[in-house]
JSON list of C-alpha atoms in Angstrom, two decimals:
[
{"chain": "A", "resi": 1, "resn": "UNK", "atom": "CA", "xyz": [-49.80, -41.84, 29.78]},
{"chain": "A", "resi": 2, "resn": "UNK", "atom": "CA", "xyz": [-46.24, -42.23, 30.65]},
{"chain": "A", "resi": 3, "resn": "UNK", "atom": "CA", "xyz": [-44.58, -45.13, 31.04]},
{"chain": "A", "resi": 4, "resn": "UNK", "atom": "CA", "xyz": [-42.06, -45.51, 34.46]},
{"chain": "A", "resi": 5, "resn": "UNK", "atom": "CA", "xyz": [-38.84, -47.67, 33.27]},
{"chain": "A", "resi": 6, "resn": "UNK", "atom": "CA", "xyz": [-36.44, -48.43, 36.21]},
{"chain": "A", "resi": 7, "resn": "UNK", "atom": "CA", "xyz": [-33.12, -48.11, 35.52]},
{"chain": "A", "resi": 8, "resn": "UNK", "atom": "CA", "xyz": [-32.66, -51.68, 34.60]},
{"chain": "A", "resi": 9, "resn": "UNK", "atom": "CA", "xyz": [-35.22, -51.80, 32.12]},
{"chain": "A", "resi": 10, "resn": "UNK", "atom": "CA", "xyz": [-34.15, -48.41, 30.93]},
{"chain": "A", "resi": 11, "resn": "UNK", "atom": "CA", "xyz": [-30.27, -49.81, 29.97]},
{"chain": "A", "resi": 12, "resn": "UNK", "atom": "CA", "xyz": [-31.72, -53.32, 28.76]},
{"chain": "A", "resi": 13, "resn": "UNK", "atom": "CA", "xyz": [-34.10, -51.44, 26.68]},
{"chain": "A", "resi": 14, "resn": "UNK", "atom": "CA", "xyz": [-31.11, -49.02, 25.19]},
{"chain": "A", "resi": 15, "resn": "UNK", "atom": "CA", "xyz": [-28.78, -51.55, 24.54]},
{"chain": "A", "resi": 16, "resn": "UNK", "atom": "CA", "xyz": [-31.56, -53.99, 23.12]},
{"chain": "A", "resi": 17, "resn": "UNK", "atom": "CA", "xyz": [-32.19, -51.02, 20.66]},
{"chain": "A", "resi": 18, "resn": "UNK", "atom": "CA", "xyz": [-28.50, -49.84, 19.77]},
{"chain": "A", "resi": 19, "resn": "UNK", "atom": "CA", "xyz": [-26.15, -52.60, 20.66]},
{"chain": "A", "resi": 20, "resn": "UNK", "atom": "CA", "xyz": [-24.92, -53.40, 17.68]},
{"chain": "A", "resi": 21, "resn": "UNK", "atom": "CA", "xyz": [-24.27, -50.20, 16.03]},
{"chain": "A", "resi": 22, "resn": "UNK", "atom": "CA", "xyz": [-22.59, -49.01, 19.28]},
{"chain": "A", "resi": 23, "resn": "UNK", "atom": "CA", "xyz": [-20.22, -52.00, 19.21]},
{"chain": "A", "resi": 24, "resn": "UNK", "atom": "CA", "xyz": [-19.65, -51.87, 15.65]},
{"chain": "A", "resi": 25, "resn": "UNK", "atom": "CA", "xyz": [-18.79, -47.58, 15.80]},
{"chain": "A", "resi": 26, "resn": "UNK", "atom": "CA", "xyz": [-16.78, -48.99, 18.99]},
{"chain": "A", "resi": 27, "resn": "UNK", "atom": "CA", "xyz": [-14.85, -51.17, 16.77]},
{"chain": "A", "resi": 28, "resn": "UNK", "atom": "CA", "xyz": [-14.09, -49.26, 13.95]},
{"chain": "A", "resi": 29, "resn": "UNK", "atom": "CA", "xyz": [-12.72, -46.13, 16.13]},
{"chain": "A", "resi": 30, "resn": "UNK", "atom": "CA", "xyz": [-10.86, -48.62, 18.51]},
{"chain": "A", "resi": 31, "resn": "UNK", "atom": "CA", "xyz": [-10.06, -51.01, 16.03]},
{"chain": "A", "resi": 32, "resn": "UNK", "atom": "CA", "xyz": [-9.92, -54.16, 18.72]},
{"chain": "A", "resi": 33, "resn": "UNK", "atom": "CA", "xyz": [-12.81, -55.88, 19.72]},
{"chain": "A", "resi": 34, "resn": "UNK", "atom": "CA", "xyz": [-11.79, -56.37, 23.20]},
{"chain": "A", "resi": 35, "resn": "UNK", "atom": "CA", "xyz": [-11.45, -52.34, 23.52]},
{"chain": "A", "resi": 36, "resn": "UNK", "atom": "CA", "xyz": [-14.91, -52.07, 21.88]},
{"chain": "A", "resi": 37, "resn": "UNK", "atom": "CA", "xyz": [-16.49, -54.34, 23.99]},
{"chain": "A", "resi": 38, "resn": "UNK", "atom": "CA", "xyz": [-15.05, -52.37, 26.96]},
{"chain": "A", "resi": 39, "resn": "UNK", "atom": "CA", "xyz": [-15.81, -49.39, 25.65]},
{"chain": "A", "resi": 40, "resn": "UNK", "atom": "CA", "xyz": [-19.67, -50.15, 24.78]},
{"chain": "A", "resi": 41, "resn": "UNK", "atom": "CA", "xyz": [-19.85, -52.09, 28.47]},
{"chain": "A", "resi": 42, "resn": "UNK", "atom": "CA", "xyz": [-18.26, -49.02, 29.92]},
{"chain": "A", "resi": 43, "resn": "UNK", "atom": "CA", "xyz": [-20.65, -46.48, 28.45]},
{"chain": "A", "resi": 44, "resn": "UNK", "atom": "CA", "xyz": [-23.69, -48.40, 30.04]},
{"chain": "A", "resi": 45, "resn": "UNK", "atom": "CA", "xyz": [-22.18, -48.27, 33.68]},
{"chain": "A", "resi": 46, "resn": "UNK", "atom": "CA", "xyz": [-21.48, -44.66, 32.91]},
{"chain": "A", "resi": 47, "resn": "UNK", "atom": "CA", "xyz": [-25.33, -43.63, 31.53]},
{"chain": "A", "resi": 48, "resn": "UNK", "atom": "CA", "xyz": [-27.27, -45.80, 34.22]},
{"chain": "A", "resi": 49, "resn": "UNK", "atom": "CA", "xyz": [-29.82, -42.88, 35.81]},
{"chain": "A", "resi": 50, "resn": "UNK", "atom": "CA", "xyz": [-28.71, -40.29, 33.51]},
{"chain": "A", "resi": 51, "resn": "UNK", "atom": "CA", "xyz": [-30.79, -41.01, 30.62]},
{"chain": "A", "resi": 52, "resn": "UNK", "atom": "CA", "xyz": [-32.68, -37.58, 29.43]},
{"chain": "A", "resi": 53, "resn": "UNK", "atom": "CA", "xyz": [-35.82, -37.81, 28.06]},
{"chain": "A", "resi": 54, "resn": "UNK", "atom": "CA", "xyz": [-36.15, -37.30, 24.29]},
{"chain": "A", "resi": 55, "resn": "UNK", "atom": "CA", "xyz": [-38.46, -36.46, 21.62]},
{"chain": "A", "resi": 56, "resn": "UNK", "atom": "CA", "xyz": [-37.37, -38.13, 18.84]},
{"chain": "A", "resi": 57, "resn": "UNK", "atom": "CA", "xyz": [-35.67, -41.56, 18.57]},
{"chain": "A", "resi": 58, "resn": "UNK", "atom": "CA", "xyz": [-32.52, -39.64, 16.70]},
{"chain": "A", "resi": 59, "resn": "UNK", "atom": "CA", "xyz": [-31.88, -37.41, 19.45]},
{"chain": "A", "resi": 60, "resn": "UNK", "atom": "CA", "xyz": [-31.49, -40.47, 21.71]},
{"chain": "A", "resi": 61, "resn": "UNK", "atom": "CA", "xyz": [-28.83, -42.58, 18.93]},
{"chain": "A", "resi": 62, "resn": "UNK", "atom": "CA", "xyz": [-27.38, -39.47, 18.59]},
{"chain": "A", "resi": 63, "resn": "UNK", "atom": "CA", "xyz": [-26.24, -38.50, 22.73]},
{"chain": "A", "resi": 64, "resn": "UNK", "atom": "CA", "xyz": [-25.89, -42.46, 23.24]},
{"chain": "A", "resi": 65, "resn": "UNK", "atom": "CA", "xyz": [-23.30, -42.18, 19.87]},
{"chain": "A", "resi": 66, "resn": "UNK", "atom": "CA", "xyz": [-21.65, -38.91, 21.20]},
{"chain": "A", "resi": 67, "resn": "UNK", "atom": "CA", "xyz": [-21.03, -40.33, 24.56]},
{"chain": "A", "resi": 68, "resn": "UNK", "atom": "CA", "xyz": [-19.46, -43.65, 23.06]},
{"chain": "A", "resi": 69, "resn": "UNK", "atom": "CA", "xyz": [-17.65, -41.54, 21.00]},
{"chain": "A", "resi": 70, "resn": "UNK", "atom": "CA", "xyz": [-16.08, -39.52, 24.20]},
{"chain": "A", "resi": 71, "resn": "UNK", "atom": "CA", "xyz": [-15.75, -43.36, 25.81]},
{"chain": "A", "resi": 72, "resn": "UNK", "atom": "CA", "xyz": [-13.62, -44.19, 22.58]},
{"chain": "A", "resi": 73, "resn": "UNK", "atom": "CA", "xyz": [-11.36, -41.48, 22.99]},
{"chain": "A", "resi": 74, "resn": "UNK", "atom": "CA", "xyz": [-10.67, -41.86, 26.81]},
{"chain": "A", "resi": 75, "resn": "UNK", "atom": "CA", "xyz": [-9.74, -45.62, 25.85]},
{"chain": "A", "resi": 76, "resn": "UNK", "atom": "CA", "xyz": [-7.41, -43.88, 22.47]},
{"chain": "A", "resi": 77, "resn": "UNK", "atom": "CA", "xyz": [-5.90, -42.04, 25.33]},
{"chain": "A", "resi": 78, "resn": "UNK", "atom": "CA", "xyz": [-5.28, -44.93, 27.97]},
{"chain": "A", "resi": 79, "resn": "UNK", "atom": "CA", "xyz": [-3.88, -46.89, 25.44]},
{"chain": "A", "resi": 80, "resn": "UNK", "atom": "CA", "xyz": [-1.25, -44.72, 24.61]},
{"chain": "A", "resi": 81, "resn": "UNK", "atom": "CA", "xyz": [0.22, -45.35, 28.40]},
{"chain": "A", "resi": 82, "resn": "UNK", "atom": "CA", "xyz": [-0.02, -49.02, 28.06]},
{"chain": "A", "resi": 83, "resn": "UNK", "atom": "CA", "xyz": [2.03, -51.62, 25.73]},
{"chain": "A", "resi": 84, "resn": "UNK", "atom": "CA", "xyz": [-0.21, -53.21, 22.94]},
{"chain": "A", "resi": 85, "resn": "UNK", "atom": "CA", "xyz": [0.65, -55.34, 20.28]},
{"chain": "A", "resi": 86, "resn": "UNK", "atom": "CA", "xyz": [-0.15, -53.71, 17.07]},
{"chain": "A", "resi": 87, "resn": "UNK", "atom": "CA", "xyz": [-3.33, -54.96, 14.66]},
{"chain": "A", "resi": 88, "resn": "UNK", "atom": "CA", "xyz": [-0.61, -55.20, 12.16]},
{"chain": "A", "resi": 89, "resn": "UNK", "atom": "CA", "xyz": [1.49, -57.17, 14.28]},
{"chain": "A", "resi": 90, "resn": "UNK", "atom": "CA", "xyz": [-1.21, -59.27, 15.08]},
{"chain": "A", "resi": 91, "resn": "UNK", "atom": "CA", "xyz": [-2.26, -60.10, 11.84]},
{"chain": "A", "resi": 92, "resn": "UNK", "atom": "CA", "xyz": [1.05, -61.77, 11.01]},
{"chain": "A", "resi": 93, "resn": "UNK", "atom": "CA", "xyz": [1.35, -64.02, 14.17]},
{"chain": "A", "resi": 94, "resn": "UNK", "atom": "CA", "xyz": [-1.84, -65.37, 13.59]},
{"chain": "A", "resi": 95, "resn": "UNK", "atom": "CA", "xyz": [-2.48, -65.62, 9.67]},
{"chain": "A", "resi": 96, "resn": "UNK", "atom": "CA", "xyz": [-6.03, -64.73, 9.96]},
{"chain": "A", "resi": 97, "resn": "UNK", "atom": "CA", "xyz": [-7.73, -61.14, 9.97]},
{"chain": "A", "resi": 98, "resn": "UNK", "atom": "CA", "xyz": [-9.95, -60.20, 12.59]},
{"chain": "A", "resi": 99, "resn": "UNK", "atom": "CA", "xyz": [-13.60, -59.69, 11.73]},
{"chain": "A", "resi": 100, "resn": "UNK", "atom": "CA", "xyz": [-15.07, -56.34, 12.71]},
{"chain": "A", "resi": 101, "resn": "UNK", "atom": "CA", "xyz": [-18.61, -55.81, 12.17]},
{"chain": "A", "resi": 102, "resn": "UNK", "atom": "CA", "xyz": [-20.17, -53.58, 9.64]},
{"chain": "A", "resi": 103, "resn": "UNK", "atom": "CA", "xyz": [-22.11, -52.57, 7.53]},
{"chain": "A", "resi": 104, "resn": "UNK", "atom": "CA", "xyz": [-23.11, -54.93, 4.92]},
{"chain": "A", "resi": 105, "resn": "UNK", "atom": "CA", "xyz": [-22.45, -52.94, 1.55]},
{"chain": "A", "resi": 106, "resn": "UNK", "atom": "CA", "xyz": [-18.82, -52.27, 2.95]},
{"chain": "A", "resi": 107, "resn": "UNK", "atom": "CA", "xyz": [-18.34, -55.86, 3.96]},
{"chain": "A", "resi": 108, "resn": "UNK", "atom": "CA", "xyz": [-16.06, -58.30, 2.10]},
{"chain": "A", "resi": 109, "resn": "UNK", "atom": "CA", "xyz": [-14.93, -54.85, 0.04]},
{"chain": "A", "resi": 110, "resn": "UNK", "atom": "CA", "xyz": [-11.48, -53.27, 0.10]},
{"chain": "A", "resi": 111, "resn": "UNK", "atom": "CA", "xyz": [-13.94, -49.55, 1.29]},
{"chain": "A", "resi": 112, "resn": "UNK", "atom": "CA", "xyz": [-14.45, -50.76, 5.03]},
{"chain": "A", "resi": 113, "resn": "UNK", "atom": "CA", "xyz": [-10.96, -51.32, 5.50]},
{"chain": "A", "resi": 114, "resn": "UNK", "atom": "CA", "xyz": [-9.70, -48.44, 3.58]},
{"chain": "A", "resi": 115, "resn": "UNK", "atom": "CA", "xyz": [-11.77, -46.22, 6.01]},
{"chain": "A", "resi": 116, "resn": "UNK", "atom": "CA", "xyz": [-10.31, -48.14, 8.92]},
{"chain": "A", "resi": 117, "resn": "UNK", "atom": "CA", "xyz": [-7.14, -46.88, 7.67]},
{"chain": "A", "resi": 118, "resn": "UNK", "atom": "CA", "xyz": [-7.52, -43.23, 7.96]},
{"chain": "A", "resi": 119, "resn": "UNK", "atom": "CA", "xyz": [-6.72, -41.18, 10.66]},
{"chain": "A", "resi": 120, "resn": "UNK", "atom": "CA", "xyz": [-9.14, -40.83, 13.38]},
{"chain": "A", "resi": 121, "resn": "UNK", "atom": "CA", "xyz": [-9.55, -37.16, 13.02]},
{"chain": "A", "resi": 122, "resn": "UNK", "atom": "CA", "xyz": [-10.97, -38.27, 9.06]},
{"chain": "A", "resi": 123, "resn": "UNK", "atom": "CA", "xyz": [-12.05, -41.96, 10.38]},
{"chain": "A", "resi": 124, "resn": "UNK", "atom": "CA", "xyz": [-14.99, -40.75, 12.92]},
{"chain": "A", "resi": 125, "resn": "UNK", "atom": "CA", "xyz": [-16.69, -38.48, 10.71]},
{"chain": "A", "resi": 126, "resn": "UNK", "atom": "CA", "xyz": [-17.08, -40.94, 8.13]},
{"chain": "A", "resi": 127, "resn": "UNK", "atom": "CA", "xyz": [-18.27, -43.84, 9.83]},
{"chain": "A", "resi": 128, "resn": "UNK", "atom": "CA", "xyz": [-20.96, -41.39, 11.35]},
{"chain": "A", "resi": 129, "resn": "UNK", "atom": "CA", "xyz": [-22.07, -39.53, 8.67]},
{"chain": "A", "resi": 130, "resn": "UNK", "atom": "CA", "xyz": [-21.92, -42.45, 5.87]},
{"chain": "A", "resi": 131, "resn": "UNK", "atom": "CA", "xyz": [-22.13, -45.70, 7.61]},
{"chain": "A", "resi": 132, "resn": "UNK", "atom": "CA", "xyz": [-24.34, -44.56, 10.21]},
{"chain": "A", "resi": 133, "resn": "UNK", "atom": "CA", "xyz": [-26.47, -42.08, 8.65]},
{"chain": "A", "resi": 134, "resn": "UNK", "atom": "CA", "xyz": [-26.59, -39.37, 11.00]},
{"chain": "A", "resi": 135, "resn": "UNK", "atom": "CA", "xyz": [-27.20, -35.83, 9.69]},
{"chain": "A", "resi": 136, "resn": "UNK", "atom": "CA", "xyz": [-24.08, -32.95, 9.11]},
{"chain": "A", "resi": 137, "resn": "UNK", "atom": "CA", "xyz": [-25.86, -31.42, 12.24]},
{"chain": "A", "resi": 138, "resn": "UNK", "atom": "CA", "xyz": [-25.67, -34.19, 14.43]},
{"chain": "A", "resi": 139, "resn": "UNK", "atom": "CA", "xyz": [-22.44, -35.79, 13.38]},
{"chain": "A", "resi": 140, "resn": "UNK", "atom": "CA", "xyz": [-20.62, -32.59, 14.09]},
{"chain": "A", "resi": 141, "resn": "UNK", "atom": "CA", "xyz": [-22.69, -32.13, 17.63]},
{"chain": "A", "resi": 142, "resn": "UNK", "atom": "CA", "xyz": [-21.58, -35.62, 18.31]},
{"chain": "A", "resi": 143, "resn": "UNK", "atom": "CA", "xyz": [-18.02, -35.47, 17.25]},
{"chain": "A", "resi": 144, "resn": "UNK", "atom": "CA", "xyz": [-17.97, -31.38, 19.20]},
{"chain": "A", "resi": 145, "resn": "UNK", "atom": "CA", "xyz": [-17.08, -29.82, 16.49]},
{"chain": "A", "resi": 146, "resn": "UNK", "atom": "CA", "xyz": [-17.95, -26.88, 14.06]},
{"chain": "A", "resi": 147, "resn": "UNK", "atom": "CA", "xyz": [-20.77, -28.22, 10.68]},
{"chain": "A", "resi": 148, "resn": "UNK", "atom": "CA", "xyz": [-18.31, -26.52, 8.32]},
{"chain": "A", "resi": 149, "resn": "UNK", "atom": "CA", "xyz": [-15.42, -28.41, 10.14]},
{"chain": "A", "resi": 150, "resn": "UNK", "atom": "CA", "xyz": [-17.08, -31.70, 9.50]},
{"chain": "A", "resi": 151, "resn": "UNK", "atom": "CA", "xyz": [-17.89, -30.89, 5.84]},
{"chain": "A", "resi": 152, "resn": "UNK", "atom": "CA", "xyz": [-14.20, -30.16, 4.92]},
{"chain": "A", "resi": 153, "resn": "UNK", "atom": "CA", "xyz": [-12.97, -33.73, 7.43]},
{"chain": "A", "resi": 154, "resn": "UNK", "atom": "CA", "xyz": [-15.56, -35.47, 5.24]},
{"chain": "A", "resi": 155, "resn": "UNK", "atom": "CA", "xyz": [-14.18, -33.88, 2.09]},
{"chain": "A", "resi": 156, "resn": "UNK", "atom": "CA", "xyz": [-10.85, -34.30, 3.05]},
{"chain": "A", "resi": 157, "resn": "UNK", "atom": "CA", "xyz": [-11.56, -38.05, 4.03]},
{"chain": "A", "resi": 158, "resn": "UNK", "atom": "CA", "xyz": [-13.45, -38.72, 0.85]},
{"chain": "A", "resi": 159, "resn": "UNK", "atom": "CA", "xyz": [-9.80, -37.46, -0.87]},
{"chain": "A", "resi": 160, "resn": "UNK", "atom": "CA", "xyz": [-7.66, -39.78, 1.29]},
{"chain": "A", "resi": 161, "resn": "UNK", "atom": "CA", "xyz": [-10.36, -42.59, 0.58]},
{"chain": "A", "resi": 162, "resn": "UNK", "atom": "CA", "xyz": [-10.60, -42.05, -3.48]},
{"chain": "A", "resi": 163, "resn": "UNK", "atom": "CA", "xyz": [-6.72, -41.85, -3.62]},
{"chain": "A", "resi": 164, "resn": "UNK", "atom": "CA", "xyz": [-6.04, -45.21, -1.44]},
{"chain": "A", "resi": 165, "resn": "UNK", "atom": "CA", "xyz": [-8.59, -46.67, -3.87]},
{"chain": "A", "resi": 166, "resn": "UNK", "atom": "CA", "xyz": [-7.40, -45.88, -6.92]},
{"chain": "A", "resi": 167, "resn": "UNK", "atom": "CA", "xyz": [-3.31, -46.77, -5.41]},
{"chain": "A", "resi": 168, "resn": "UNK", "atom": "CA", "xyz": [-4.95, -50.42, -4.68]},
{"chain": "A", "resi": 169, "resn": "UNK", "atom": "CA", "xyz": [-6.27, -50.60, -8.08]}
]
């Protein structure tokens, strides 16, 4: 038997389930929580009576993930008209770093911020692939590009990542 969800229940039930992981991938590609929240709030208006029906659980984190994704990078490119203060900026006006959400092996370390640091073209497919755990298949479905692609952005990442680390000490 198949259960009817209005449209309501259908986006409570969504965010209820991934929430927090879309804010925190929100945060990490924006890198402001304001943006992020935005974003994640944005993405919600945007799927409300769209939802497809899926199979598996993974299919459905992976389009809501490769929609935020494509929310991200309409805010990357809105941004770029406006004036913002940079995070750096930031930082030294008001002492105190920001905290963004993640995951909790990466917390408190020197990796989650080193990954923060990279480009976005190296950024995204790292925080997908290792700090969200989707598949080679589905991170380069949700990022819209090629598996081999992904493979050399993840090895090329990794590169950026083990050099940073090793500069820092």
């Amino acid at each position: 038997m198949k259960i009817v969800r209005s449209h309501s229940e259908e986006i409570a039930r969504l965010y209820d389930s991934y929430g927090d992981m879309l804010f925190r991938l929100a945060c990490s590609i924006l890198l402001n929580r304001a943006d992020a929240e935005d974003a994640v709030q944005d993405m919600f208006i945007k799927i409300i009576g769209k939802v497809p029906e899926f199979n598996q659980e993974r299919q459905e984190r992976a389009w809501l993930t490769r929609v935020l994704v494509n929310q991200c990078r309409d805010s990357l490119k809105r941004r770029k008209l406006r004036v913002y203060t940079p995070l750096d900026e930031l930082l030294e006006t008001t002492g105190k770093e920001p905290s963004v959400p993640g995951p909790e092996e990466a917390e408190g370390s020197g990796v989650l911020q080193a990954v923060l640091a990279l480009g976005e073209k190296y950024r995204e497919p790292i925080l997908l692939y290792y700090f969200e755990g989707f598949s080679v298949e589905e991170t380069a479905g949700i990022l819209g590009i090629g598996q081999s692609a992904l493979k050399m952005r993840l090895a090329r990442g990794r590169e950026m990542l083990k050099k940073r680390m090793e500069e820092e000490g």
